[in-house]
Each structure stands twice: as C-alpha cells, then as structure tokens.
Short mmCIF file of C-alpha atoms and ligand atoms in Angstrom, two decimals:
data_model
loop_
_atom_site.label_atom_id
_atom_site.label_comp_id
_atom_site.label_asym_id
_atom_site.label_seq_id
_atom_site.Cartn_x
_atom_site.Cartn_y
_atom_site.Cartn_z
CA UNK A 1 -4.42 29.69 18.85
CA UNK A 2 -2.02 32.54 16.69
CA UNK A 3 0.71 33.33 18.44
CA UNK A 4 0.52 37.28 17.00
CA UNK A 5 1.67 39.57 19.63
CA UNK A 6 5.14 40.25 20.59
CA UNK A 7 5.16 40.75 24.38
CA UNK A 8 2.23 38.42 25.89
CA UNK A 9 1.70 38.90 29.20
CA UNK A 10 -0.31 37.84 32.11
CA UNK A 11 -0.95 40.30 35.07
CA UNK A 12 -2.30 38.85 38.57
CA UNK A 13 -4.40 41.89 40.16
CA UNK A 14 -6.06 41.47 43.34
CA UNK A 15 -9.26 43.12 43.52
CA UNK A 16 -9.85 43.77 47.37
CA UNK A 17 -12.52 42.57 48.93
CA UNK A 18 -15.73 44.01 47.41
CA UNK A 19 -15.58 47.82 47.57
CA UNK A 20 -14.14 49.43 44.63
CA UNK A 21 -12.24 51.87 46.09
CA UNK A 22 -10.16 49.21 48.03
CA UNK A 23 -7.85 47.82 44.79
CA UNK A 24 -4.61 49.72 45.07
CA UNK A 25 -3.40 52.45 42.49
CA UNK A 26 -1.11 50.01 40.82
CA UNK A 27 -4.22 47.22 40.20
CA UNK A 28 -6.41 50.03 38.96
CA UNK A 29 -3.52 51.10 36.60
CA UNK A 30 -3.20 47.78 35.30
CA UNK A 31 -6.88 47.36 34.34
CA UNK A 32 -6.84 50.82 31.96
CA UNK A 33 -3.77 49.10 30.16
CA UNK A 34 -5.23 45.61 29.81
CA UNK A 35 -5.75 44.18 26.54
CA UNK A 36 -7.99 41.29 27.60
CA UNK A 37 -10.10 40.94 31.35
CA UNK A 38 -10.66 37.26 33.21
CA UNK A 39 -12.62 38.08 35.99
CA UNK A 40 -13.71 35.83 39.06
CA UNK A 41 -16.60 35.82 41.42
CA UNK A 42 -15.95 37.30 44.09
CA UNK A 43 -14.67 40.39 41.67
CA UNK A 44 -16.72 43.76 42.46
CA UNK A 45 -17.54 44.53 38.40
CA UNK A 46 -18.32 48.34 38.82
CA UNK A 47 -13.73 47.83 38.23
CA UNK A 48 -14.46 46.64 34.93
CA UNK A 49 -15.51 49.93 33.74
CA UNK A 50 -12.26 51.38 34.14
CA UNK A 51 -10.83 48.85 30.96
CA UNK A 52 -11.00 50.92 27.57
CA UNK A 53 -13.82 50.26 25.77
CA UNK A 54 -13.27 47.59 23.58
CA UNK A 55 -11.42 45.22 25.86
CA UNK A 56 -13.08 41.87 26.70
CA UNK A 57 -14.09 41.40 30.11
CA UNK A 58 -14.87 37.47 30.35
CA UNK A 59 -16.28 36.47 33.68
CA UNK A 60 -14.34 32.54 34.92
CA UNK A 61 -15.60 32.35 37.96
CA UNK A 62 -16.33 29.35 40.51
CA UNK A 63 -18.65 29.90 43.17
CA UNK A 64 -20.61 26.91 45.03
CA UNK A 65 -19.13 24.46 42.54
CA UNK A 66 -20.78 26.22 39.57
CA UNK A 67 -17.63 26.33 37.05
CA UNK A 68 -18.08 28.13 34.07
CA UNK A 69 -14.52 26.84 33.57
CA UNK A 70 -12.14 24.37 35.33
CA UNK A 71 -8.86 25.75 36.16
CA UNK A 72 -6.70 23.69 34.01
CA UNK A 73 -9.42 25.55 31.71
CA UNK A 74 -8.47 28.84 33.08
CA UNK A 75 -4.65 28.56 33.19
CA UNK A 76 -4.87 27.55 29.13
CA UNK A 77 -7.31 30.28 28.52
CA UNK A 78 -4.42 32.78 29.97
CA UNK A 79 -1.76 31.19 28.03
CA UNK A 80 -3.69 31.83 24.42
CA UNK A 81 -5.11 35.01 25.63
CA UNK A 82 -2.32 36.60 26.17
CA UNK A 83 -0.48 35.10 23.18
CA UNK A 84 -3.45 36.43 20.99
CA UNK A 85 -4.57 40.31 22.51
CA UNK A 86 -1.09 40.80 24.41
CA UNK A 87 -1.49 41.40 28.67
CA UNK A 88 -4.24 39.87 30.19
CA UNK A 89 -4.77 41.20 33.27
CA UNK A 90 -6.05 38.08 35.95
CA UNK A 91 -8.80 39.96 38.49
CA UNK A 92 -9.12 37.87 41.47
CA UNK A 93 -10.71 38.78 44.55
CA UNK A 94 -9.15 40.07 47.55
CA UNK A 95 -5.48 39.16 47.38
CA UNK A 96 -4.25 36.50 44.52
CA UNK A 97 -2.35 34.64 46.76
CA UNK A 98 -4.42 33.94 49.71
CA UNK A 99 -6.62 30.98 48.72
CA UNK A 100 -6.59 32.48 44.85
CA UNK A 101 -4.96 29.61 43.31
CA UNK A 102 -2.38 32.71 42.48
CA UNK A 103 0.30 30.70 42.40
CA UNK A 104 -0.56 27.64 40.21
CA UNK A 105 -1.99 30.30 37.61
CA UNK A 106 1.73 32.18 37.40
CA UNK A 107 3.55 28.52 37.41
CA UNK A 108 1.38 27.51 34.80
CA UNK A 109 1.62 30.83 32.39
CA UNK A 110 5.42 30.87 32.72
CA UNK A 111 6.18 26.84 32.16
CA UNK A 112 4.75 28.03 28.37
CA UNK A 113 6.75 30.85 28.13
CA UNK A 114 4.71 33.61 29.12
CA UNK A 115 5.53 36.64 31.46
CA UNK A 116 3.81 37.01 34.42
CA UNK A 117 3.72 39.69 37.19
CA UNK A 118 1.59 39.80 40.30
CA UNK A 119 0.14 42.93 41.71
CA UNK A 120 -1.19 42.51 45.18
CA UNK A 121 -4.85 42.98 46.88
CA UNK A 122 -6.21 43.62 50.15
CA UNK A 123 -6.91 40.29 51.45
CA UNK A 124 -10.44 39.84 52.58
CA UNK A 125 -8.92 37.96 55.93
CA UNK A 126 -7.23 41.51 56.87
CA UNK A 127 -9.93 44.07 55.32
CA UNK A 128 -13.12 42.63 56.58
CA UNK A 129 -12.45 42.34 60.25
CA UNK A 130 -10.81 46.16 59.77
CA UNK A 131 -14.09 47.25 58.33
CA UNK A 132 -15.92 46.62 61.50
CA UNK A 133 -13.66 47.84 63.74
CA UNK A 134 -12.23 44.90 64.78
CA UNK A 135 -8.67 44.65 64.99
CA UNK A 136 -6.57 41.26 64.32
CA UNK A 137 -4.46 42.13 67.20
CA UNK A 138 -4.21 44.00 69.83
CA UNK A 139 -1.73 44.31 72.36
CA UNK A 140 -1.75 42.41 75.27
CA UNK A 141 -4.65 40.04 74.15
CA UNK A 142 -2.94 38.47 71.05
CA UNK A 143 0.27 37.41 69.78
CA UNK A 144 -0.97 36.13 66.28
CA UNK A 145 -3.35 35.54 63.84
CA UNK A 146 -4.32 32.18 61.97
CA UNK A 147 -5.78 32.74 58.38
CA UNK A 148 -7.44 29.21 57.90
CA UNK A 149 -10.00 27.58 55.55
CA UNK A 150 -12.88 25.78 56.72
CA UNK A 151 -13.35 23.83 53.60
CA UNK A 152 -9.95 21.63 52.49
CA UNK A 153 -10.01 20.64 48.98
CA UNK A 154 -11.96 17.21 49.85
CA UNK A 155 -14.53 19.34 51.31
CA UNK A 156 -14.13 18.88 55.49
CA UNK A 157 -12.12 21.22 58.02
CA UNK A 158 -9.38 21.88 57.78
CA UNK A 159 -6.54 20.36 61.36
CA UNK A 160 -5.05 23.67 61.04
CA UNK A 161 -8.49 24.65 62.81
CA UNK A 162 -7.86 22.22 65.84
CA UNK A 163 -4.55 23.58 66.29
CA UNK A 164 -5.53 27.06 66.26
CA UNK A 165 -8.30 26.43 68.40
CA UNK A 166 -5.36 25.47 70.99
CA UNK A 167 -3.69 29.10 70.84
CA UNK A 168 -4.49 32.38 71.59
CA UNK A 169 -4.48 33.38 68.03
CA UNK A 170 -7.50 35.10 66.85
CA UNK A 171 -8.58 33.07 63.90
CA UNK A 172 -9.80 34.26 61.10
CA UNK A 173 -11.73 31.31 58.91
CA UNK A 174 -12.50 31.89 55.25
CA UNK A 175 -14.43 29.50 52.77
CA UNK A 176 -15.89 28.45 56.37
CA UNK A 177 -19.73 28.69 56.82
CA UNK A 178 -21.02 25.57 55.70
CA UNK A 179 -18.64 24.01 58.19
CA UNK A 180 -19.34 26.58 61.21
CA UNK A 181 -21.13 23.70 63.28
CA UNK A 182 -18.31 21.47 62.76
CA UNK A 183 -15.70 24.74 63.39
CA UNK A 184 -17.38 25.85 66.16
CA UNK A 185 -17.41 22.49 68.02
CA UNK A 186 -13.54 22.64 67.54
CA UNK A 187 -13.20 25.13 68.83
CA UNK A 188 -15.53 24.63 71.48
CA UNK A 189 -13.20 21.53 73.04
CA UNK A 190 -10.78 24.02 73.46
CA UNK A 191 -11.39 28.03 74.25
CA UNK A 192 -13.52 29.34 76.92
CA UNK A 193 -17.51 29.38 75.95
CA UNK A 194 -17.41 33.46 76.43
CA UNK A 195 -14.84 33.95 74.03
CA UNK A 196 -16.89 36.29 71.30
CA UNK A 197 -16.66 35.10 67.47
CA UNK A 198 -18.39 37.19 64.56
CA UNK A 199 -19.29 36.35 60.87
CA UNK A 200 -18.82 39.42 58.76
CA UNK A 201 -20.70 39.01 55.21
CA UNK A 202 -20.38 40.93 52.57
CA UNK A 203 -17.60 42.90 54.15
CA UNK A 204 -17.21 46.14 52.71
CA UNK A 205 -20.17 46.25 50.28
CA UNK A 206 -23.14 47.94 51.05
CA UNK A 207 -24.97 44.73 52.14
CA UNK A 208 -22.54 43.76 54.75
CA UNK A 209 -23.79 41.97 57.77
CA UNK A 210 -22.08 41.53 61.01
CA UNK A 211 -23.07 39.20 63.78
CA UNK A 212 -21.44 38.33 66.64
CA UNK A 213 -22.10 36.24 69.79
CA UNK A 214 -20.06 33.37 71.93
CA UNK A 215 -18.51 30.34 71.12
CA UNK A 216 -21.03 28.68 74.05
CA UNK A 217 -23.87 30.19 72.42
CA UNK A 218 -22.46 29.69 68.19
CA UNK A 219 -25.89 28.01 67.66
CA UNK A 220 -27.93 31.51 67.67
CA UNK A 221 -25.85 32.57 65.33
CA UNK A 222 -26.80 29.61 62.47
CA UNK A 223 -29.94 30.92 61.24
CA UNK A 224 -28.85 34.29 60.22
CA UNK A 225 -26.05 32.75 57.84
CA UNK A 226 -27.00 33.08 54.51
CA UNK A 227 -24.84 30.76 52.30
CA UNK A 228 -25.23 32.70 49.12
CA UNK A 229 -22.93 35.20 50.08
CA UNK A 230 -19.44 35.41 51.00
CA UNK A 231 -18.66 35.42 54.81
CA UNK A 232 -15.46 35.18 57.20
CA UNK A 233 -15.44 33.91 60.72
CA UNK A 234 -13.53 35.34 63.16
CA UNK A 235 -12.92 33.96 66.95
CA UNK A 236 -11.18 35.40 69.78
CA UNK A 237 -11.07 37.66 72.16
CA UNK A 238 -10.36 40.61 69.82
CA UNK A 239 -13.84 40.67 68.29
CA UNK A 240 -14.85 42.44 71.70
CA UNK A 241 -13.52 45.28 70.06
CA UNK A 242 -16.77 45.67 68.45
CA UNK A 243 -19.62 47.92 69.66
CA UNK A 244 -22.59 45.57 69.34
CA UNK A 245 -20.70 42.83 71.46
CA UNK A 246 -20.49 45.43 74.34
CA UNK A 247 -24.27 45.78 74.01
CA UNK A 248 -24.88 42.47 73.89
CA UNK A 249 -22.75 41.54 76.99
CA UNK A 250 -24.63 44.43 78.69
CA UNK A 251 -27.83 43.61 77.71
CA UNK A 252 -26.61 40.05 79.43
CA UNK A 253 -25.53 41.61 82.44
CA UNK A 254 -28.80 43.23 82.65
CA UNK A 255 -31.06 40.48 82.49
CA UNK A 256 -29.02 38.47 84.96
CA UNK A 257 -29.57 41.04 87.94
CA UNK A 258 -33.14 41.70 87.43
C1 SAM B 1 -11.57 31.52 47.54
S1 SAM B 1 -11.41 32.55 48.93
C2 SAM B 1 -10.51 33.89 48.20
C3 SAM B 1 -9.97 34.85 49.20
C4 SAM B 1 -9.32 36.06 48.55
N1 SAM B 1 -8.21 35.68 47.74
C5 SAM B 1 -8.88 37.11 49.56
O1 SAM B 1 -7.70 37.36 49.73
O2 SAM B 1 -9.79 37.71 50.17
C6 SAM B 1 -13.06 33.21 49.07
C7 SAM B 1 -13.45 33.45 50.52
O3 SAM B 1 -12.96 34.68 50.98
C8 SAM B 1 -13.86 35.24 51.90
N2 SAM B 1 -14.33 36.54 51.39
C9 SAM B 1 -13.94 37.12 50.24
N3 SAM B 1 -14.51 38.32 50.10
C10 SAM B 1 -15.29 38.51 51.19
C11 SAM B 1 -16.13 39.56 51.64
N4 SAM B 1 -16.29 40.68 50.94
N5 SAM B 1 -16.79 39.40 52.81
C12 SAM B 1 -16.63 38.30 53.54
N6 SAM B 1 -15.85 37.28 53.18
C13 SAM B 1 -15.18 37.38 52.02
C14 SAM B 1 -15.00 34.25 52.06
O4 SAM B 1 -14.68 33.39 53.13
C15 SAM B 1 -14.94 33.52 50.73
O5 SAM B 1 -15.55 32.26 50.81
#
C-alpha cells in the first residue's frame, strides 16, 4: 500500500458500553476528525454517524468466533490505513484496554512507525453494574473488586476465578456465560450459598436484562441467559444493592412463614 500522507496516525477510542451517550467528549471528538473508521462488535453504530460523510466506516469485528478478520489482519489493516487516508480512529467497545487487545494493536502500529494515541472508554466491568444500581463497593462490605474473564484464550476459566472466589471481592466476570455452570461451581466451593450474583445483558441499551438470584440457587438463573448477547456476571454481596433482590428475598421470607 502508498505510503501518501504525511502524519499517519492511529487513534484507540473506547466506545462505552452500548449507549451512545456514554463515549467521553474527547472519543466523540476524535470520530468527527477521523479520516478512516475500524469498528468492532460490541461498537453501538448510531457513533458512526458523527464521522463526516465520506469517511469509511469498516466494521472488523469478532463475535462468537465469527472473524471477518484475524487480528494480525487487523493490526496490518491499521498500519496501511493510516499510511493511506491519514488517522484512523480504532472504535472498540467499552474501554480499549480491558480485554480489547488495546495494547497489542498500539505495539503493533508503532513497531512500523506509526503514531498512536489511546483515548479511554467506560469499561463495561464499571458501567454495567452502575447502570443497575449496583455499586462495586461499598463500604464496610468490600475491600475490592476482581475484573476477570470466564473464557482464557484456550477457551476454559480462567484460576483467577478460584482465587477470587476465596476473597471478599465482588467479582465482576466478563466474556463469562458460556462458562457460568463451571463459574458458579467455583465459586460455590467457596462463598456462602446466599451470597446474591446477577447477570446484566445488554447493559445500558434499551434491551438490557438484569437477573439476579443466589449462588445456591445459580441454576434458575441458566435458562434466561441468552448467549447471543453480551452479558457480565457479577457475585457478591454488593449486588443486594439492587431492588429486585430485596423483593426476591422478601418474597422468600414470605413463603417460608406461611
Ligand atoms: C472482549 S470483552 C471487551 C470488554 C470491553 N473492552 C470493555 O471494557 O467493556 C467483551 C465482553 O464485555 C462484556 N460486555 C461488553 N459490553 C457489555 C454490555 N453492554 N452489557 C453486558 N456486558 C458487556 C461482555 O462480558 C462481553 O463478552
């Protein structure tokens, strides 16, 4: 490919995690100066419309193991993009760097010579659990959070979820539902069966689901997953937080003393 422009560029913007209006100022800024668009899945496109009208927008996503490209596909694609329009701007959901291959994309543009900058997202992890109320922390109940996958790159769970199973860290497990069985039987071995967990799909589009029971009871909770759609699960003691799991404990109180 021509090398023709002076300045390329390559711009890392995290998207948020699905609504619009949660990409910050900067992000947004950086799409109505973009030359070129690579979008991924996960990538709410109503942001596309803000890049000027001719601009490419080229979807590279990888969902479910459906590659349009590979990544050594993508990171080459960056390189002669932005050696042939000028800044490509990278749109990646949530934040770049939190399971978004972010880093290997950057390495990769600047080992051939090419400028990179990274503008940061609202991570999913953080964003999704906020959107329902549900706070990562809170004082006196937690000391941490763990921001784990549940699918390591040969496809099982990952230890990190055995060892945070053994804290008092509210976990927070992305990339996770066709493991939850496995996940929750980790957890199982280790925290109390009452401690509440939630899967949050969706989160912060206008199809978001939320449900939410107890790690002794995870198995009700299978059959509303649907795997087509992205979901987080979060465990611990924090997830109380929520409204419905109020109801539901009361609902269990009732039925116990009647
Ligand atoms: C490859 S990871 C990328 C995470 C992204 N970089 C971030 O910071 O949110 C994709 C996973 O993030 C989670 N995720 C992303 N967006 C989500 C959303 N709107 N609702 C629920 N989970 C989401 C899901 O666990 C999904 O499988």
């Amino acid at each position: 490919m021509k090398n023709s422009v002076v300045n390329p560029k390559v711009i890392l913007v995290g998207a948020g995690p699905g609504d619009p209006d949660l990409i910050t100022v900067k992000g947004l800024n950086a799409i109505k100066n973009a030359d070129i668009v690579l979008y991924d899945a996960l990538v709410n496109k109503d942001l596309l419309q803000y890049a000027s009208d001719n601009v490419q927008c080229i979807y590279v996503g990888k969902r479910f193991n459906q590659h349009k490209f590979s990544q050594d596909q993508i990171n080459q694609l960056l390189v002669d993009y932005a050696n042939e329009y000028g800044t490509v701007v990278r749109l990646k959901g949530g934040d770049s760097f939190v399971f978004g291959r972010g880093s290997e994309e950057i390495n990769f543009v600047e080992s051939k010579g090419v400028e990179a900058e990274v503008i940061p997202g609202i991570s999913s992890a953080l964003s999704v659990p906020a959107n329902q109320g549900i706070p990562l922390t809170k004082r006196n109940v937690n000391e941490s959070f763990w921001v784990i996958t549940g699918t390591t790159s040969n496809g099982n769970i990952s230890k990190d979820i055995v060892q945070g199973a053994q804290s008092k860290a509210t976990l927070v497990v992305l990339m996770g539902l066709r493991n939850f069985s496995l996940i929750m039987e980790e957890v199982k071995r280790y925290r109390h069966k009452h401690t509440p967990i939630a899967i949050i799909q969706n989160g912060t589009l206008p199809n978001e689901t939320i449900a939410i029971d107890t790690v002794g009871n995870y198995k009700n909770m299978i059959d509303s997953i649907d795997y087509s759609s992205p979901g987080i699960i979060v465990v611990g003691d924090v997830v109380a937080e929520h409204p419905s799991f109020l109801e539901e404990e009361i609902q269990r109180v009732l039925e116990f003393s009647f």
